[in-house]
CSV table of C-alpha atoms and ligand atoms in Angstrom, one decimal:
chain,number,residue,atom,x,y,z
A,1,MET,CA,8.8,30.2,21.1
A,2,LYS,CA,9.0,29.9,17.1
A,3,ILE,CA,9.9,26.6,14.5
A,4,GLN,CA,13.1,28.3,13.7
A,5,ASP,CA,13.9,28.0,17.1
A,6,ILE,CA,14.3,24.4,17.2
A,7,LYS,CA,17.8,23.1,16.9
A,8,LYS,CA,18.6,20.5,18.4
A,9,ILE,CA,16.2,17.5,19.0
A,10,CYS,CA,16.9,14.1,21.6
A,11,VAL,CA,15.8,11.3,20.5
A,12,ILE,CA,14.8,8.4,23.5
A,13,GLY,CA,14.5,5.0,22.7
A,14,ALA,CA,16.8,3.7,20.2
A,15,GLY,CA,14.4,0.5,19.2
A,16,ASN,CA,11.8,-0.1,16.1
A,17,MET,CA,10.6,3.6,16.3
A,18,GLY,CA,13.8,5.6,17.9
A,19,HIS,CA,16.4,4.9,15.2
A,20,GLN,CA,14.5,5.7,12.1
A,21,ILE,CA,12.9,9.1,14.4
A,22,ALA,CA,16.6,9.7,14.9
A,23,LEU,CA,17.8,9.4,11.4
A,24,CYS,CA,14.5,11.5,9.9
A,25,ALA,CA,15.3,14.5,12.2
A,26,ALA,CA,18.8,13.8,10.9
A,27,LEU,CA,18.3,14.3,7.1
A,28,ALA,CA,15.5,17.0,7.9
A,29,GLY,CA,18.7,19.1,9.3
A,30,TYR,CA,18.4,19.7,13.3
A,31,GLN,CA,21.3,18.1,15.4
A,32,VAL,CA,19.5,14.0,16.3
A,33,ALA,CA,21.0,13.0,19.9
A,34,CYS,CA,19.6,9.4,20.1
A,35,THR,CA,19.9,6.8,23.2
A,36,ASP,CA,19.3,4.4,24.7
A,37,ILE,CA,19.9,2.5,27.6
A,38,SER,CA,21.2,0.1,25.8
A,39,GLN,CA,24.5,0.1,24.1
A,40,GLU,CA,23.9,-2.8,21.9
A,41,MET,CA,20.5,-0.6,20.6
A,42,LEU,CA,22.6,2.5,20.3
A,43,ASN,CA,25.2,0.3,18.1
A,44,LYS,CA,22.7,-0.8,15.9
A,45,ALA,CA,21.5,1.8,14.7
A,46,GLU,CA,24.5,3.4,14.1
A,47,GLY,CA,25.1,0.9,12.4
A,48,PHE,CA,22.0,1.3,10.6
A,49,ALA,CA,22.9,4.4,9.9
A,50,ARG,CA,25.7,3.8,8.6
A,51,THR,CA,24.0,1.3,5.7
A,52,TYR,CA,21.3,3.0,5.2
A,53,LEU,CA,22.8,6.3,3.8
A,54,PRO,CA,25.2,4.8,1.9
A,55,GLU,CA,22.1,2.9,-0.1
A,56,ARG,CA,20.3,5.7,-0.2
A,57,VAL,CA,23.3,7.6,-2.2
A,58,ALA,CA,23.5,4.8,-4.3
A,59,LYS,CA,19.7,4.3,-5.4
A,60,GLY,CA,19.3,7.5,-6.8
A,61,LYS,CA,17.8,9.4,-4.0
A,62,LEU,CA,19.8,11.2,-1.8
A,63,THR,CA,22.9,13.4,-3.0
A,64,GLN,CA,26.6,12.5,-0.7
A,65,GLU,CA,26.2,15.8,1.1
A,66,GLN,CA,22.5,14.5,1.9
A,67,ALA,CA,24.2,11.5,3.6
A,68,ASP,CA,27.3,13.1,4.9
A,69,GLY,CA,25.4,16.1,6.2
A,70,ALA,CA,22.8,13.2,8.4
A,71,ILE,CA,25.8,10.8,10.0
A,72,ALA,CA,27.4,15.0,11.3
A,73,ASN,CA,24.3,15.6,12.9
A,74,LEU,CA,23.5,12.1,14.6
A,75,ARG,CA,25.7,11.2,17.7
A,76,PHE,CA,24.7,8.3,20.0
A,77,THR,CA,24.9,8.1,24.1
A,78,GLN,CA,24.1,6.1,26.8
A,79,SER,CA,23.8,9.0,28.7
A,80,LEU,CA,20.0,10.7,28.7
A,81,GLU,CA,21.7,14.4,30.5
A,82,GLU,CA,24.1,14.3,27.9
A,83,ALA,CA,21.0,13.7,24.6
A,84,ALA,CA,18.6,16.0,26.3
A,85,GLY,CA,20.7,18.3,28.9
A,86,ASP,CA,20.6,21.1,25.8
A,87,ALA,CA,17.8,19.7,23.5
A,88,ASP,CA,15.1,21.9,22.6
A,89,PHE,CA,13.2,19.6,21.7
A,90,VAL,CA,12.7,15.1,23.0
A,91,ILE,CA,11.2,13.0,20.8
A,92,GLU,CA,10.7,9.4,23.9
A,93,ALA,CA,10.7,6.6,22.0
A,94,VAL,CA,10.9,3.7,24.9
A,95,VAL,CA,8.4,0.9,25.5
A,96,GLU,CA,5.3,1.2,25.8
A,97,LYS,CA,5.2,0.6,29.8
A,98,ILE,CA,3.4,3.5,31.6
A,99,ASP,CA,5.1,2.9,34.7
A,100,ILE,CA,8.1,3.6,33.1
A,101,LYS,CA,8.0,7.2,30.5
A,102,ARG,CA,6.9,8.1,33.6
A,103,LYS,CA,9.5,7.8,35.3
A,104,LEU,CA,12.2,8.7,32.6
A,105,PHE,CA,9.6,12.6,32.0
A,106,ARG,CA,10.4,13.4,35.6
A,107,ASP,CA,13.8,12.6,35.3
A,108,LEU,CA,13.7,14.5,31.3
A,109,ASP,CA,12.2,16.8,33.3
A,110,GLY,CA,14.8,17.3,35.1
A,111,ILE,CA,17.1,18.2,32.7
A,112,ALA,CA,16.0,19.4,29.6
A,113,PRO,CA,16.0,22.8,29.5
A,114,PRO,CA,12.3,24.4,30.5
A,115,HIS,CA,12.1,25.5,26.4
A,116,ALA,CA,12.9,23.0,25.1
A,117,ILE,CA,9.1,21.0,24.5
A,118,LEU,CA,8.7,17.2,25.1
A,119,ALA,CA,6.6,14.6,22.7
A,120,THR,CA,6.0,11.2,23.1
A,121,ASN,CA,5.7,8.8,20.8
A,122,SER,CA,3.3,6.5,22.3
A,123,SER,CA,1.0,4.7,20.1
A,124,TYR,CA,-1.2,4.8,22.5
A,125,ILE,CA,-1.4,6.4,26.0
A,126,VAL,CA,-2.4,10.1,25.9
A,127,SER,CA,0.1,12.4,27.2
A,128,SER,CA,-2.3,13.5,29.9
A,129,LYS,CA,-0.7,10.5,32.0
A,130,ILE,CA,2.8,11.8,31.9
A,131,ALA,CA,2.3,15.5,31.7
A,132,ASP,CA,1.3,15.7,35.8
A,133,VAL,CA,5.4,14.4,36.5
A,134,THR,CA,6.6,17.7,34.3
A,135,LYS,CA,6.8,20.9,36.4
A,136,ARG,CA,5.6,21.8,32.0
A,137,PRO,CA,2.7,20.3,31.4
A,138,ASP,CA,2.3,22.7,28.6
A,139,LYS,CA,4.7,22.0,26.8
A,140,VAL,CA,4.3,18.3,26.7
A,141,CYS,CA,2.0,16.5,24.2
A,142,ASN,CA,1.9,12.9,21.5
A,143,MET,CA,4.1,13.2,17.7
A,144,HIS,CA,2.9,9.5,16.7
A,145,PHE,CA,4.6,8.3,14.3
A,146,PHE,CA,4.1,4.8,11.9
A,147,ASN,CA,6.1,2.1,11.1
A,148,PRO,CA,9.2,2.3,9.2
A,149,ALA,CA,9.2,6.4,9.8
A,150,LEU,CA,11.5,7.0,7.3
A,151,VAL,CA,9.0,5.7,4.9
A,152,MET,CA,5.9,6.2,6.7
A,153,LYS,CA,4.7,9.5,5.8
A,154,LEU,CA,1.9,10.6,8.8
A,155,VAL,CA,2.6,11.7,12.5
A,156,GLU,CA,-0.6,12.4,14.7
A,157,VAL,CA,0.3,14.7,17.5
A,158,VAL,CA,-2.7,15.2,20.1
A,159,GLN,CA,-3.0,17.9,22.0
A,160,GLY,CA,-4.4,17.4,25.1
A,161,PRO,CA,-6.2,19.1,27.3
A,162,HIS,CA,-2.7,20.8,29.1
A,163,THR,CA,-0.8,21.3,25.8
A,164,SER,CA,-0.5,24.5,25.0
A,165,ALA,CA,-1.1,25.8,21.2
A,166,GLU,CA,2.5,27.3,20.9
A,167,THR,CA,2.8,23.6,21.9
A,168,ALA,CA,0.8,22.0,19.1
A,169,LYS,CA,2.1,24.0,16.2
A,170,ILE,CA,5.6,23.6,16.5
A,171,THR,CA,4.5,20.1,16.7
A,172,MET,CA,2.8,20.5,13.2
A,173,ASP,CA,5.3,22.7,12.3
A,174,LEU,CA,8.2,20.0,13.2
A,175,CYS,CA,6.4,17.3,11.1
A,176,LYS,CA,6.6,19.8,7.6
A,177,LYS,CA,10.4,20.2,8.7
A,178,MET,CA,10.5,16.7,9.0
A,179,GLY,CA,9.2,16.4,5.9
A,180,LYS,CA,6.0,14.3,6.8
A,181,ILE,CA,2.4,15.2,6.6
A,182,GLY,CA,1.1,15.8,10.6
A,183,ILE,CA,-2.5,16.2,11.9
A,184,LEU,CA,-3.7,17.8,15.0
A,185,ILE,CA,-5.6,15.6,17.1
A,186,GLN,CA,-7.2,18.2,19.4
A,187,LYS,CA,-9.1,16.1,22.1
A,188,GLU,CA,-7.7,13.0,23.3
A,189,ILE,CA,-8.3,9.9,22.3
A,190,TYR,CA,-7.7,5.4,23.3
A,191,GLY,CA,-5.3,4.9,20.0
A,192,PHE,CA,-5.6,8.4,18.0
A,193,VAL,CA,-6.6,8.2,14.5
A,194,VAL,CA,-5.1,5.4,12.8
A,195,ASN,CA,-3.9,2.6,15.6
A,196,ARG,CA,-8.6,2.5,16.3
A,197,ILE,CA,-8.6,1.8,12.2
A,198,LEU,CA,-5.9,-0.3,12.7
A,199,THR,CA,-6.9,-2.5,15.9
A,200,ALA,CA,-10.9,-3.2,14.5
A,201,ILE,CA,-9.0,-4.6,11.1
A,202,ASN,CA,-6.6,-6.5,13.8
A,203,ARG,CA,-9.1,-7.6,16.2
A,204,GLU,CA,-10.7,-9.3,12.8
A,205,ALA,CA,-7.8,-10.7,11.7
A,206,LEU,CA,-6.9,-12.4,14.9
A,207,PHE,CA,-10.4,-13.7,15.4
A,208,LEU,CA,-10.6,-15.4,12.5
A,209,ALA,CA,-7.4,-16.7,12.4
A,210,ASP,CA,-7.7,-18.1,15.8
A,211,ILE,CA,-11.3,-20.1,15.5
A,212,GLY,CA,-9.1,-21.7,12.3
A,213,VAL,CA,-11.5,-20.5,9.7
A,214,VAL,CA,-8.0,-19.5,7.3
A,215,SER,CA,-4.3,-19.0,8.6
A,216,PRO,CA,-2.7,-16.1,8.9
A,217,GLU,CA,-0.3,-15.5,5.9
A,218,GLU,CA,-4.0,-16.4,4.1
A,219,ILE,CA,-5.2,-13.4,5.4
A,220,ASP,CA,-2.3,-11.5,4.4
A,221,ILE,CA,-3.0,-12.3,1.1
A,222,ALA,CA,-6.7,-11.1,1.3
A,223,VAL,CA,-5.9,-7.9,2.1
A,224,THR,CA,-3.1,-7.6,0.6
A,225,ASN,CA,-4.7,-8.4,-2.8
A,226,ALA,CA,-8.7,-7.1,-2.4
A,227,LEU,CA,-8.3,-4.1,0.3
A,228,GLY,CA,-4.3,-3.4,-2.0
A,229,HIS,CA,-3.2,-3.0,1.0
A,230,PRO,CA,1.1,-2.9,0.7
A,231,MET,CA,1.1,-5.4,3.7
A,232,GLY,CA,-1.6,-7.8,5.4
A,233,PRO,CA,-2.2,-7.1,9.5
A,234,PHE,CA,0.2,-10.5,9.9
A,235,ARG,CA,3.5,-9.0,8.0
A,236,LEU,CA,2.1,-5.5,9.6
A,237,MET,CA,2.1,-6.9,13.5
A,238,ASP,CA,5.6,-8.8,13.2
A,239,LEU,CA,7.1,-4.9,11.6
A,240,THR,CA,4.8,-3.2,14.3
A,241,GLY,CA,6.9,-6.2,16.9
A,242,ILE,CA,3.9,-8.3,17.9
A,243,ASP,CA,5.7,-7.9,22.3
A,244,LEU,CA,3.3,-4.1,21.0
A,245,ALA,CA,0.5,-6.2,20.1
A,246,TYR,CA,0.8,-7.7,23.7
A,247,TYR,CA,1.2,-4.8,25.4
A,248,LYS,CA,-1.6,-3.1,23.9
A,249,ALA,CA,-3.5,-5.2,24.8
A,250,MET,CA,-3.3,-5.7,28.3
A,251,GLU,CA,-2.8,-2.1,29.7
A,252,ARG,CA,-6.4,-1.6,27.7
A,253,TYR,CA,-7.6,-4.9,29.0
A,254,ARG,CA,-6.6,-3.5,32.4
A,255,GLU,CA,-8.1,0.0,32.3
A,256,THR,CA,-11.6,-1.4,30.3
A,257,HIS,CA,-11.7,-4.6,32.4
A,258,ASP,CA,-13.6,-5.8,29.0
A,259,PRO,CA,-12.9,-9.3,27.7
A,260,LYS,CA,-13.0,-8.4,24.1
A,261,ASP,CA,-9.8,-5.8,24.6
A,262,LYS,CA,-7.8,-8.8,25.9
A,263,PRO,CA,-4.7,-10.4,23.4
A,264,SER,CA,-6.1,-12.6,21.2
A,265,PRO,CA,-4.8,-16.5,21.9
A,266,LEU,CA,-2.6,-16.2,18.8
A,267,VAL,CA,-0.3,-12.6,20.1
A,268,VAL,CA,-0.1,-14.9,24.2
A,269,GLU,CA,1.0,-17.5,21.9
A,270,LYS,CA,3.5,-14.8,19.9
A,271,PHE,CA,4.2,-13.3,22.9
A,272,ILE,CA,4.7,-16.1,25.6
A,273,LYS,CA,7.5,-17.8,22.8
A,274,GLY,CA,9.1,-14.7,22.1
A,275,GLU,CA,8.0,-15.2,18.7
A,276,TRP,CA,8.3,-10.4,18.0
A,277,GLY,CA,8.2,-10.6,14.8
A,278,LYS,CA,11.4,-9.6,13.1
A,279,LYS,CA,12.8,-8.1,15.6
A,280,THR,CA,12.3,-12.2,17.1
A,281,LYS,CA,13.4,-12.9,13.1
A,282,LYS,CA,10.2,-14.6,14.0
A,283,GLY,CA,6.7,-13.7,14.9
A,284,PHE,CA,4.0,-15.1,12.4
A,285,TYR,CA,6.7,-15.4,9.5
A,286,SER,CA,10.1,-16.5,9.8
A,287,TYR,CA,13.3,-14.2,9.3
A,288,GLU,CA,15.6,-15.7,9.3
B,1,3HC,N1,13.0,1.5,6.8
B,1,3HC,C1,13.0,1.8,5.8
B,1,3HC,N2,13.4,2.5,4.4
B,1,3HC,C2,12.5,0.8,4.6
B,1,3HC,C3,11.9,0.1,5.2
B,1,3HC,C4,12.2,0.1,6.0
B,1,3HC,N3,12.3,-1.1,7.4
B,1,3HC,N4,11.4,-0.6,4.9
B,1,3HC,C5,11.0,0.3,3.3
B,1,3HC,N5,11.8,1.1,2.9
B,1,3HC,C6,12.2,1.6,2.1
B,1,3HC,C7,12.2,1.1,0.8
B,1,3HC,O1,14.1,1.8,1.2
B,1,3HC,C8,11.5,1.8,-0.5
B,1,3HC,O2,11.6,2.5,-0.3
B,1,3HC,P1,12.1,3.7,-2.1
B,1,3HC,O3,10.8,3.2,-2.7
B,1,3HC,O4,12.5,5.4,-1.8
B,1,3HC,O5,13.2,3.1,-2.3
B,1,3HC,C9,10.4,1.5,-0.4
B,1,3HC,O6,10.4,1.7,0.9
B,1,3HC,C10,10.0,0.2,-0.3
B,1,3HC,O7,10.4,-0.5,-0.2
B,1,3HC,P2,9.9,-1.8,-0.5
B,1,3HC,O8,10.5,-2.7,-2.2
B,1,3HC,O9,11.2,-3.0,-0.5
B,1,3HC,O10,8.5,-3.0,0.4
B,1,3HC,P3,8.1,-2.3,-0.6
B,1,3HC,O11,7.2,-2.2,-1.5
B,1,3HC,O12,7.1,-3.6,-0.1
B,1,3HC,O13,7.4,-1.6,0.8
B,1,3HC,C11,6.9,-0.9,3.2
B,1,3HC,C12,7.8,-1.3,2.1
B,1,3HC,C13,7.2,0.0,3.0
B,1,3HC,C14,6.8,-1.6,4.9
B,1,3HC,C15,5.4,-0.9,2.4
B,1,3HC,O14,5.2,-2.7,2.7
B,1,3HC,C16,4.3,-0.5,4.1
B,1,3HC,O15,4.0,0.6,3.4
B,1,3HC,N6,3.7,-1.1,4.6
B,1,3HC,C17,2.5,-1.2,5.5
B,1,3HC,C18,3.6,-0.2,6.7
B,1,3HC,C19,2.4,0.6,8.0
B,1,3HC,O16,0.8,0.2,7.3
B,1,3HC,N7,2.9,0.9,8.6
B,1,3HC,C20,1.9,1.4,9.9
B,1,3HC,C21,2.5,0.4,11.3
B,1,3HC,S1,0.5,1.2,12.2
B,1,3HC,C22,2.1,1.6,13.2
B,1,3HC,O17,3.5,1.8,12.9
B,1,3HC,C23,1.5,2.7,14.4
B,1,3HC,C24,2.6,2.2,15.4
B,1,3HC,O18,1.5,2.7,16.3
B,1,3HC,C25,2.3,0.6,16.1
C-alpha cells in the first residue's frame, strides 16, 4: 500500500484531540468519519467545525471553497461499524486507558478492512501494548498529535517492533499530507520525545507549587517570560487536561512502583474535585 491509496480516514474519539485531528484530515482533503460513543461529544465536534471554519474564512486563513470542502468531507456517527467499515486509515484518540484501547482495537480489527492501518494517538501507551489483540500488528503504530492539533505542527510516529516499515512510511507521509511535521521514533520509549521533556518540566513546576515556593500563576509567568514558552506548564495542563495528567502518572506509577511517578498532590486534588482544566471550565485557572 502507498499513501495514494489512503482516501478514507476514521477518527475514533471526538474529544480534546479527536475533533481537531478529524478536522485536520478533512482540511487535507480526506473523507473523514469521526466516531464517538457519546452523541453529545459528536455534536460538540460538529459544532466546533461549523464555527471554526467560517471564522478561518473571515480571518482570510481559508477560502470558502476549502471550508466547504472540509465540511463536505466530514461525517459524524456513533456507529464504529459505519465509521471504520470502509476506512483506509484509522486514528484512535479515546481516553488514555489501556483496557479500553485494547478492547477497541480488538473490535476495530474485525471491522476495518484488512488493508487499513490502525494508529493510536496515545501520548504514552506504546502500540506494542495494543497491537497483539489484532491480526495485523504490522499495521499498528503510534501517531501522536499535539494539542491544539489544528495548530501544533509536530506529530510523533512511533514504529514498534511489530510495525512494518511500510506502515511507518505511510503514516509519516500522511503527516505531511495533513500539513504536519512528522518525526519517526524507531524505538518504543515511554513518553516518546516531547512528553518526556514536558513531564520533566511539569514535575519540577508541580513540586515548586506543591511545597508552596510560588503559585502556579507565578510559575507560568516565569516560564512564559523567561523561557519564551507560549504557555506556562499550568495553563498547558489546563489545555491538555488535568485528568490526562492524573491517568498518565497513575498508569506509570502502576508500572514502575516508583513514588516519584505518582501524580503530584496538586494534580490529585484537582482530579478529585473534577477541575480538569478548560474542558470542565475550571482547572488551575477559571474559564467561565
Ligand atoms: N483550536 C484551534 N486553533 C486554535 C486554538 C484552538 N484551541 N487556540 C488557538 N488557536 C489558533 C488561533 O486560531 C490562531 O490561529 P492564527 O494565528 O492562524 O489566526 C493561533 O492559534 C493563535 O491563537 P491566539 O492568538 O488566540 O492565542 P495564542 O497566541 O495564545 O496561541 C496556542 C494559543 C496556539 C495554544 C499557544 O498558546 C501555544 O502554542 N501553546 C502551547 C501549546 C502546546 O505546548 N501544545 C503541546 C501540548 S503537549 C501535548 O499536546 C501532548 C499530549 O500528549 C498531552
